[in-house]
């Protein structure tokens, strides 16, 4: 038996930067230990160096290549203490196996050192190169003939012992992998068994807890029929043959094939069956001479009593198909091979089966999992051009060429600014730009990045150059300096050389390419695989069913119907349930899982009506999927290791207003394996490092986000079955940048809601100051005296007060995950014209009168905002006027006040000033004046720049 290739993991420990001093002398003697799959390696010690350089290559054997992605590589740094003392910890780096790259794609990555505990004092970075290589196994030695076998001496005896040792090592590795898998499964079972259900019980799920992944949904019994093939007595017949399955009114048939080999699995929802028998018949399609019509002829039927069908109980193996004789009047050795059994949707055949409630052989109704493409930022820095051929003759000398560089990647097109070359008597020029152009590149990449130098004055192209995107250098941070490159510019066929262009180009792997709206972000990881971190949690979602769905289309032109399916999106993984046809209360009971890398992310679930399949051949052109509703769940609002089983209302916004389309039932469990990793995730920055050290501008970021949305939408339409453009845009909220009066009102009242607490506190303070409740005012006088005399108790008192309030409110915390709120969205507080404006495209398609009315309304709102901004600017300018002598008299008064105040505070203790100011502010209303105070009147008299605006 041929051996498979051996895989080795290579870890190059290059260097470290800015380590924490640990030897008491301001330095550290660092060494690294690397652990992987039970193997440990150690580097040399670099004495008294906070920026050590090792440049050591360590090799590890990968025992199981299939489970390498689940392994973890851990590198720990220690300060080497001599004289037998214990080594102190300097930090560690953990890299998951899915981040390993193949040899040739490695690059130097600096990983920040992690703490071993919350109280560790760690800083610095560790530079690593991690990759793997696959080596072919060595050729086995030639077998010796029995008569040529060497005697067992001291020289050749170790060879046999070495073979036995290799066999023992392999056997030990297999046993270790088996124990590891069993331990992982046992831990998962224990984790699931410790889940608390909360307020809602899942009684139907508790019996199978820990034995299957389908523990968040109801178990649905299905009748499985695997039709393998058929054979007829007339083996020479080449007529197409198909099999037909009938259970009462349910009927499904296979495709017609001449070879009689189908190997298809069909699943019937057992609770929806209206008969106790299954009939499987085989038919042939024959076409007689001189006739265009096809005649169907039955080859026989075999019947099964559903009460006698065996039930498959895990961990039983799949039921083996067998031959059944077909009963028919002209039966002559006709047989069909099939298998029939009953099990739930946990059966491994469920994913490949054609479900009866999904229309049978309709690919557009099947459940699928989709992956968004990996997105990168492509940065092109246009430096300069040389030797440009701008033409010759008196016309070229008279004009001043104005040039810019245009770069195109797929449908993305960006331009640099214009640069004037000036008068040139020669036929070349060297303009300089030094501008960055940033694109969004999706794997697999577009073939070429095209750069074109354009001349504005004559509207012609000077030349162009192409860069193969697959050959562009990739970087993970801003530390490595990119090498610039020169490319020759090519004109038309008569101009093979028109100059050259100097650029720097790279694929930025240190950014996370935002492809969602900011408020529904579900993934914040960097694009480079080397920067991936281990998941901290596991998200499990059970899509159980929907109730009371409203009809969204008509069937047969008479009655309304809904063909519903669900799409769930988190991170790059999209899942789509099967479509259940013609039901207003569909039950999917499908369960999916996602790895969670950041808890402050959002899961999005949308319900749609399938309009992309044909009910019959006369249905004509496929339609589009219709929105039924959407649910968003913020993961940070969920308790860990608890099952949430809730029904969410499905609301859809139409030009006529908000409409409730039904309800969806979803079960969610958010599992956490390490509380320390969870705490570290809450204390770490939201986005990767490159977003902070070299940030993109807000306008540029918004343009790139919508470009990424379009790329994801285009790529997901290439799958089969596809995810329609209307589905992807609805899930990504790609239209949130459009103007909406409703959203503007909702955001305004959100601001007002945030300021409500401040207003309440201000009213409470004003009530104390005006002695509305005298005991409270007297108590505040006592508190003021205590604060002045014992100021060191202020902060402890504030934090203890906050602790007591939060601890008291814990029992009243939200126990149900929230959904989108129609009241908060103000869907019922806007007019029909405002809703119609929100659904209007860009540019508008409405009449001029309607646009004029909307424009006048927008001008009125903008006028109020303009006045508010002017008042805010005037107050700032009045404060500034005191310092620049715009009002000499007022500034002179302020100068004298500052001098007197400085002399007074030299004499009067600060505590007495605070106490006197507090008593004066809290004085009784009978000692007050109704007119504004002197400081307020003085401030309001200051001039602003509003009188200088036209």
PDB file of C-alpha atoms in Angstrom, residues 920 931-940:
ATOM      1  CA  UNK A 920     -24.585  80.448  46.936  1.00  0.00           C
ATOM      2  CA  UNK A 931     -33.256  88.141  35.972  1.00  0.00           C
ATOM      3  CA  UNK A 932     -30.281  86.366  34.339  1.00  0.00           C
ATOM      4  CA  UNK A 933     -27.075  86.319  36.310  1.00  0.00           C
ATOM      5  CA  UNK A 934     -24.151  88.667  35.690  1.00  0.00           C
ATOM      6  CA  UNK A 935     -21.870  86.028  34.032  1.00  0.00           C
ATOM      7  CA  UNK A 936     -24.659  84.905  31.682  1.00  0.00           C
ATOM      8  CA  UNK A 937     -25.484  88.479  30.700  1.00  0.00           C
ATOM      9  CA  UNK A 938     -21.796  89.253  30.184  1.00  0.00           C
ATOM     10  CA  UNK A 939     -21.340  86.169  27.936  1.00  0.00           C
ATOM     11  CA  UNK A 940     -24.420  86.828  25.803  1.00  0.00           C
TER      12      UNK A 940
END
